[in-house]
Amino acid sequence: MPELPEVEVLVHHLRPLVQNRRIKRVSVVRRKVLRSTSETELKHALEGATILDIQRRGKYLVFSCRARPELQPFLVLGHLGMTGRMFLLPEGRVLPRHVAVTLDLGGEMFIFQDPRIFGRFTLEAACLRSLGPEPLSDEWTAHELWRELKRSRQPVKTRLLDQRTVAGIGNIYASEALFRAGISPGMAANRVSLALAIRLWTAIRAVLTEAINMGSTIPLNFSGAGERNGLFYYGTASGPQTSHERLLVYDRAGQPCVACGAKIKRVIHAARSTFYCPRCQHR
DNA sequence: CACCATGTTCCTTG
DNA sequence: CCAAGGAACATGGT
């Protein structure tokens, strides 16, 4: 669930629920998600503090909190990893499996659940500094993408997964953006022309924006229960399509390309699956 | 049982 | 020293 659009949608839905709420108590069930922060440090910082806002940066959720009005705000960084979820649970309910951290907000519990424990919930915010530009910001240009791609001979798909190239693209939207741009995922990044970089830049922004727009209009199920599939918009109340149906190449190996009918291929780059149409994506 | 999985980081190899 | 690739992390779904 967690690439840029899913995190953006989560932040959008979570913000009004947690904004200006005071944290009464913190419970840490899986210490690993705290990374370099100790359990004591997190509790000391958060218990009694108020959540002022949530923002997204790349795939990170950035909580700004403040212990008291006269003090400086501080940040808590959340990351969903592969399987993380965040939602509110009415107080008194039985906790679901694989809870990593809970915040007692009084009346409701904020739950960070993460079966695989690849995610994080930490005071350590230094990792934000190594992130590349925000793909949907006005400051990010196609030329900047091109300049970044020029620096490596790795497959362009692999470069898109590197969060220093641009922040927030994951394995699903990397394949989707390359398909839309008509670029073969295995093409060496430094052989991508400026014209192709412009197409890729446009495709990245379109793919991410469309996913956000769809997710934002759908009511999320914050109970966290009954959602068996990791894919983010699955199990939500309604909607004509699941997110999966909107993906044109991802996880469609062997199926006909929606544009030309050729068989979608699956290949491996840097140990991750890549899906593409060998006819549409020739360059 | 085998294989796959939306992410990041560390280790090894060249 | 750097770049690139793969394993590891821990669990669940098919």
Tab-separated table of C-alpha atoms (C1' of nucleotides) in Angstrom:
chain	number	residue	atom	x	y	z
A	1	MET	CA	0.000	0.000	0.000
A	2	PRO	CA	2.481	2.407	0.501
A	3	GLU	CA	3.726	4.422	-2.380
A	4	LEU	CA	3.314	8.161	-2.632
A	5	PRO	CA	-0.381	8.197	-3.609
A	6	GLU	CA	-1.421	5.792	-0.869
A	7	VAL	CA	0.480	7.764	1.742
A	8	GLU	CA	-0.979	11.023	0.445
A	9	VAL	CA	-4.494	9.604	0.652
A	10	LEU	CA	-3.870	8.213	4.119
A	11	VAL	CA	-2.596	11.571	5.334
A	12	HIS	CA	-5.590	13.270	3.767
A	13	HIS	CA	-8.018	10.984	5.596
A	14	LEU	CA	-6.082	10.878	8.857
A	15	ARG	CA	-5.406	14.598	9.228
A	16	PRO	CA	-8.852	15.744	10.394
A	17	LEU	CA	-9.053	12.777	12.757
A	18	VAL	CA	-5.846	13.448	14.655
A	19	GLN	CA	-5.296	17.186	14.266
A	20	ASN	CA	-5.166	18.958	17.631
A	21	ARG	CA	-5.677	15.720	19.554
A	22	ARG	CA	-3.725	15.143	22.740
A	23	ILE	CA	-1.847	11.898	23.267
A	24	LYS	CA	-2.617	10.474	26.691
A	25	ARG	CA	-0.492	7.368	26.493
A	26	VAL	CA	1.903	5.616	24.133
A	27	SER	CA	2.277	1.866	23.880
A	28	VAL	CA	5.119	0.291	21.946
A	29	VAL	CA	4.564	-3.329	20.962
A	30	ARG	CA	7.244	-3.729	18.266
A	31	ARG	CA	10.298	-1.774	19.244
A	32	LYS	CA	11.924	-2.350	15.897
A	33	VAL	CA	9.752	0.333	14.266
A	34	LEU	CA	11.285	2.938	16.584
A	35	ARG	CA	14.686	2.458	14.915
A	36	SER	CA	17.252	4.544	16.771
A	37	THR	CA	14.667	6.112	19.097
A	38	SER	CA	14.272	4.368	22.452
A	39	GLU	CA	10.881	3.493	23.870
A	40	THR	CA	11.548	5.863	26.764
A	41	GLU	CA	12.429	8.734	24.423
A	42	LEU	CA	9.270	8.258	22.372
A	43	LYS	CA	7.020	8.110	25.427
A	44	HIS	CA	8.723	11.077	27.021
A	45	ALA	CA	8.276	13.133	23.860
A	46	LEU	CA	4.725	12.105	22.986
A	47	GLU	CA	2.811	11.478	26.204
A	48	GLY	CA	0.901	14.642	26.954
A	49	ALA	CA	1.834	16.172	23.600
A	50	THR	CA	-0.614	17.355	20.953
A	51	ILE	CA	-0.564	16.334	17.296
A	52	LEU	CA	-0.601	19.600	15.364
A	53	ASP	CA	-0.631	18.262	11.813
A	54	ILE	CA	0.388	15.460	9.447
A	55	GLN	CA	2.233	16.018	6.195
A	56	ARG	CA	3.628	13.672	3.581
A	57	ARG	CA	7.202	13.682	2.287
A	58	GLY	CA	7.957	10.961	-0.243
A	59	LYS	CA	6.509	7.829	1.340
A	60	TYR	CA	6.927	9.200	4.856
A	61	LEU	CA	4.198	10.503	7.102
A	62	VAL	CA	5.506	13.477	9.040
A	63	PHE	CA	3.653	14.200	12.280
A	64	SER	CA	4.339	17.558	13.843
A	65	CYS	CA	3.690	17.532	17.562
A	66	ARG	CA	4.139	19.900	20.470
A	67	ALA	CA	4.373	19.206	24.177
A	68	ARG	CA	2.996	22.607	25.163
A	69	PRO	CA	1.917	25.754	23.268
A	70	GLU	CA	4.976	27.718	24.381
A	71	LEU	CA	7.409	25.026	23.199
A	72	GLN	CA	8.815	24.314	19.751
A	73	PRO	CA	7.094	21.614	17.698
A	74	PHE	CA	8.989	18.391	17.005
A	75	LEU	CA	8.569	15.741	14.317
A	76	VAL	CA	7.628	12.089	14.409
A	77	LEU	CA	8.324	10.143	11.234
A	78	GLY	CA	6.063	7.314	10.115
A	79	HIS	CA	6.728	4.901	7.284
A	80	LEU	CA	4.431	2.033	6.281
A	81	GLY	CA	7.097	-0.238	4.830
A	82	MET	CA	5.358	-2.930	2.781
A	83	THR	CA	2.487	-3.820	5.085
A	84	GLY	CA	1.979	-0.944	7.511
A	85	ARG	CA	-1.429	0.571	8.240
A	86	MET	CA	-2.515	3.470	10.361
A	87	PHE	CA	-6.068	3.975	11.545
A	88	LEU	CA	-8.188	4.956	14.525
A	89	LEU	CA	-9.908	2.380	16.689
A	90	PRO	CA	-12.691	3.254	19.129
A	91	GLU	CA	-11.485	2.842	22.688
A	92	GLY	CA	-12.197	-0.446	24.390
A	93	ARG	CA	-12.023	-2.556	21.238
A	94	VAL	CA	-9.832	-5.597	20.999
A	95	LEU	CA	-6.530	-4.712	19.333
A	96	PRO	CA	-5.920	-6.327	15.939
A	97	ARG	CA	-2.914	-8.567	15.299
A	98	HIS	CA	0.518	-7.160	14.559
A	99	VAL	CA	0.085	-3.837	16.293
A	100	ALA	CA	3.412	-2.020	16.435
A	101	VAL	CA	2.512	1.216	18.260
A	102	THR	CA	-0.667	2.665	19.747
A	103	LEU	CA	-1.409	6.227	20.808
A	104	ASP	CA	-4.268	6.691	23.246
A	105	LEU	CA	-6.053	9.835	22.055
A	106	GLY	CA	-8.860	9.581	24.576
A	107	GLY	CA	-11.969	8.014	23.063
A	108	GLU	CA	-9.965	6.494	20.265
A	109	MET	CA	-6.681	4.707	19.799
A	110	PHE	CA	-4.375	5.622	16.971
A	111	ILE	CA	-3.059	2.275	15.696
A	112	PHE	CA	0.090	1.614	13.714
A	113	GLN	CA	-0.161	-1.982	12.583
A	114	ASP	CA	2.607	-3.678	10.644
A	115	PRO	CA	2.807	-7.470	10.244
A	116	ARG	CA	6.220	-7.506	8.600
A	117	ILE	CA	7.678	-4.746	10.755
A	118	PHE	CA	9.415	-3.059	7.835
A	119	GLY	CA	7.839	0.267	8.728
A	120	ARG	CA	8.886	2.904	11.220
A	121	PHE	CA	7.562	5.294	13.791
A	122	THR	CA	10.408	7.343	15.136
A	123	LEU	CA	11.769	10.667	16.327
A	124	GLU	CA	14.745	10.176	14.011
A	125	ALA	CA	13.987	12.486	11.071
A	126	ALA	CA	17.421	12.616	9.455
A	127	CYS	CA	16.391	10.244	6.654
A	128	LEU	CA	14.220	12.993	5.164
A	129	ARG	CA	17.368	14.792	4.101
A	130	SER	CA	18.429	12.065	1.702
A	131	LEU	CA	15.138	12.205	-0.212
A	132	GLY	CA	15.018	13.600	-3.729
A	133	PRO	CA	12.464	16.139	-4.965
A	134	GLU	CA	8.710	15.815	-4.568
A	135	PRO	CA	7.391	14.656	-7.954
A	136	LEU	CA	4.196	16.709	-7.748
A	137	SER	CA	5.806	19.950	-6.631
A	138	ASP	CA	6.188	22.909	-8.979
A	139	GLU	CA	9.927	22.902	-8.384
A	140	TRP	CA	10.513	19.492	-9.911
A	141	THR	CA	11.181	19.734	-13.639
A	142	ALA	CA	11.622	17.234	-16.451
A	143	HIS	CA	15.062	18.667	-16.968
A	144	GLU	CA	15.993	17.851	-13.398
A	145	LEU	CA	14.805	14.276	-13.899
A	146	TRP	CA	16.869	14.049	-17.069
A	147	ARG	CA	19.940	15.381	-15.289
A	148	GLU	CA	19.556	12.745	-12.565
A	149	LEU	CA	19.092	9.928	-15.068
A	150	LYS	CA	22.231	10.968	-16.924
A	151	ARG	CA	24.348	10.078	-13.914
A	152	SER	CA	23.830	6.301	-14.045
A	153	ARG	CA	23.947	3.387	-16.426
A	154	GLN	CA	21.492	1.390	-14.324
A	155	PRO	CA	18.120	0.491	-15.832
A	156	VAL	CA	15.871	3.542	-15.743
A	157	LYS	CA	13.346	1.521	-13.725
A	158	THR	CA	15.885	0.921	-11.003
A	159	ARG	CA	16.698	4.641	-10.888
A	160	LEU	CA	13.018	5.471	-10.366
A	161	LEU	CA	12.969	3.251	-7.285
A	162	ASP	CA	15.899	5.148	-5.780
A	163	GLN	CA	14.310	7.747	-3.508
A	164	ARG	CA	17.159	10.154	-4.228
A	165	THR	CA	16.151	10.404	-7.893
A	166	VAL	CA	12.642	11.474	-6.934
A	167	ALA	CA	10.773	10.738	-3.720
A	168	GLY	CA	7.746	8.487	-3.471
A	169	ILE	CA	7.775	6.169	-6.493
A	170	GLY	CA	7.647	2.463	-5.667
A	171	ASN	CA	7.586	-0.769	-7.603
A	172	ILE	CA	4.002	-0.444	-8.850
A	173	TYR	CA	4.062	3.120	-10.129
A	174	ALA	CA	7.545	2.746	-11.603
A	175	SER	CA	6.199	0.108	-14.002
A	176	GLU	CA	3.028	2.106	-14.646
A	177	ALA	CA	4.857	5.358	-15.414
A	178	LEU	CA	7.315	3.678	-17.790
A	179	PHE	CA	4.430	2.017	-19.631
A	180	ARG	CA	2.665	5.339	-20.067
A	181	ALA	CA	5.847	6.945	-21.287
A	182	GLY	CA	6.524	4.103	-23.737
A	183	ILE	CA	9.985	3.540	-22.282
A	184	SER	CA	11.498	0.097	-21.854
A	185	PRO	CA	12.277	-0.361	-18.151
A	186	GLY	CA	15.665	-1.924	-18.864
A	187	MET	CA	16.951	1.033	-20.862
A	188	ALA	CA	20.119	2.473	-19.379
A	189	ALA	CA	19.173	5.633	-17.500
A	190	ASN	CA	21.919	7.703	-19.090
A	191	ARG	CA	20.632	6.853	-22.566
A	192	VAL	CA	17.219	8.399	-21.910
A	193	SER	CA	16.968	11.448	-24.165
A	194	LEU	CA	15.576	14.749	-22.959
A	195	ALA	CA	12.468	14.120	-25.051
A	196	LEU	CA	11.919	10.759	-23.333
A	197	ALA	CA	12.637	12.263	-19.922
A	198	ILE	CA	9.886	14.794	-20.566
A	199	ARG	CA	7.482	11.985	-21.420
A	200	LEU	CA	8.517	10.094	-18.313
A	201	TRP	CA	8.168	13.178	-16.117
A	202	THR	CA	4.681	13.746	-17.508
A	203	ALA	CA	3.738	10.088	-17.013
A	204	ILE	CA	5.000	10.016	-13.419
A	205	ARG	CA	2.924	13.037	-12.498
A	206	ALA	CA	-0.166	11.724	-14.268
A	207	VAL	CA	0.029	8.266	-12.698
A	208	LEU	CA	0.540	9.625	-9.190
A	209	THR	CA	-2.086	12.347	-9.514
A	210	GLU	CA	-4.726	9.971	-10.830
A	211	ALA	CA	-4.112	7.488	-8.034
A	212	ILE	CA	-4.412	10.251	-5.444
A	213	ASN	CA	-7.585	11.589	-6.985
A	214	MET	CA	-9.195	8.189	-6.965
A	215	GLY	CA	-8.163	7.396	-3.422
A	216	SER	CA	-9.211	10.748	-2.044
A	217	THR	CA	-12.785	10.306	-3.173
A	218	ILE	CA	-13.167	6.885	-1.606
A	219	PRO	CA	-14.144	6.395	2.017
A	220	LEU	CA	-11.335	4.547	3.757
A	221	ASN	CA	-12.139	1.789	6.161
A	222	PHE	CA	-10.384	2.931	9.303
A	223	SER	CA	-11.413	-0.019	11.384
A	224	GLY	CA	-8.541	-1.885	9.826
A	225	ALA	CA	-10.572	-5.062	10.002
A	226	GLY	CA	-11.636	-7.242	7.125
A	227	GLU	CA	-8.971	-5.938	4.768
A	228	ARG	CA	-7.230	-9.053	3.719
A	229	ASN	CA	-5.381	-7.701	0.735
A	230	GLY	CA	-2.458	-5.369	1.087
A	231	LEU	CA	-3.380	-3.317	-1.923
A	232	PHE	CA	-4.563	-0.143	-0.448
A	233	TYR	CA	-7.962	0.615	-1.845
A	234	TYR	CA	-9.138	-2.973	-1.642
A	235	GLY	CA	-12.020	-3.615	0.657
A	236	THR	CA	-13.182	-0.029	0.650
A	237	ALA	CA	-16.881	0.444	0.613
A	238	SER	CA	-17.604	1.236	-2.989
A	239	GLY	CA	-16.235	2.411	-6.261
A	240	PRO	CA	-16.500	1.059	-9.765
A	241	GLN	CA	-12.943	-0.294	-9.800
A	242	THR	CA	-10.387	-1.566	-7.392
A	243	SER	CA	-6.971	0.027	-7.645
A	244	HIS	CA	-5.756	-3.156	-9.231
A	245	GLU	CA	-8.062	-2.737	-12.184
A	246	ARG	CA	-6.606	0.701	-12.802
A	247	LEU	CA	-3.077	-0.600	-13.108
A	248	LEU	CA	-2.295	-1.189	-16.775
A	249	VAL	CA	0.787	-3.415	-16.544
A	250	TYR	CA	1.630	-4.132	-12.903
A	251	ASP	CA	0.984	-7.786	-12.013
A	252	ARG	CA	-0.406	-8.441	-15.480
A	253	ALA	CA	2.252	-10.809	-16.811
A	254	GLY	CA	0.836	-12.907	-19.631
A	255	GLN	CA	-2.220	-10.725	-20.108
A	256	PRO	CA	-2.773	-8.731	-23.291
A	257	CYS	CA	-1.546	-5.144	-23.299
A	258	VAL	CA	-4.505	-2.753	-23.052
A	259	ALA	CA	-3.008	-0.672	-25.860
A	260	CYS	CA	-1.740	-3.209	-28.418
A	261	GLY	CA	-2.714	-6.686	-27.226
A	262	ALA	CA	0.846	-7.989	-26.941
A	263	LYS	CA	1.635	-10.187	-23.943
A	264	ILE	CA	2.775	-8.252	-20.882
A	265	LYS	CA	6.174	-9.459	-19.699
A	266	ARG	CA	7.643	-9.782	-16.240
A	267	VAL	CA	11.371	-9.288	-15.730
A	268	ILE	CA	13.573	-8.682	-12.709
A	269	HIS	CA	15.572	-5.527	-12.091
A	270	ALA	CA	17.613	-5.249	-8.914
A	271	ALA	CA	15.668	-8.160	-7.429
A	272	ARG	CA	12.249	-6.544	-8.003
A	273	SER	CA	9.576	-7.552	-10.512
A	274	THR	CA	9.034	-5.232	-13.426
A	275	PHE	CA	6.077	-5.451	-15.795
A	276	TYR	CA	6.042	-3.987	-19.276
A	277	CYS	CA	4.691	-4.304	-22.777
A	278	PRO	CA	7.495	-5.356	-25.130
A	279	ARG	CA	5.723	-3.784	-28.096
A	280	CYS	CA	4.645	-0.430	-26.628
A	281	GLN	CA	7.819	0.052	-24.602
A	282	HIS	CA	10.549	-0.403	-27.149
A	283	ARG	CA	12.851	2.544	-26.477
B	1	DC	C1'	5.639	-26.993	0.235
B	2	DA	C1'	7.185	-23.253	-3.077
B	3	DC	C1'	7.047	-18.811	-4.471
B	4	DC	C1'	5.639	-14.151	-4.335
B	5	DA	C1'	4.785	-9.552	-2.104
B	6	DT	C1'	3.593	-2.017	-2.256
B	7	DG	C1'	10.304	-0.892	1.040
B	8	DT	C1'	14.766	0.061	2.850
B	9	DT	C1'	19.334	-1.145	4.323
B	10	DC	C1'	23.339	-3.717	4.595
B	11	DC	C1'	26.812	-6.782	2.659
B	12	DT	C1'	29.328	-8.702	-1.050
B	13	DT	C1'	31.173	-8.662	-5.520
B	14	DG	C1'	33.358	-6.706	-9.422
C	1	DC	C1'	36.789	4.105	-3.604
C	2	DC	C1'	32.458	3.296	-6.287
C	3	DA	C1'	28.530	0.949	-8.623
C	4	DA	C1'	25.475	-2.673	-8.835
C	5	DG	C1'	23.136	-6.706	-7.304
C	6	DG	C1'	21.317	-9.547	-3.997
C	7	DA	C1'	20.083	-10.961	0.705
C	8	DA	C1'	17.931	-9.809	4.845
C	9	DC	C1'	14.245	-8.207	7.564
C	10	DA	C1'	9.052	-11.163	9.210
C	11	DT	C1'	4.700	-12.462	7.833
C	12	DG	C1'	0.857	-13.659	4.950
C	13	DG	C1'	-1.407	-14.886	0.539
C	14	DT	C1'	-1.857	-17.950	-3.414
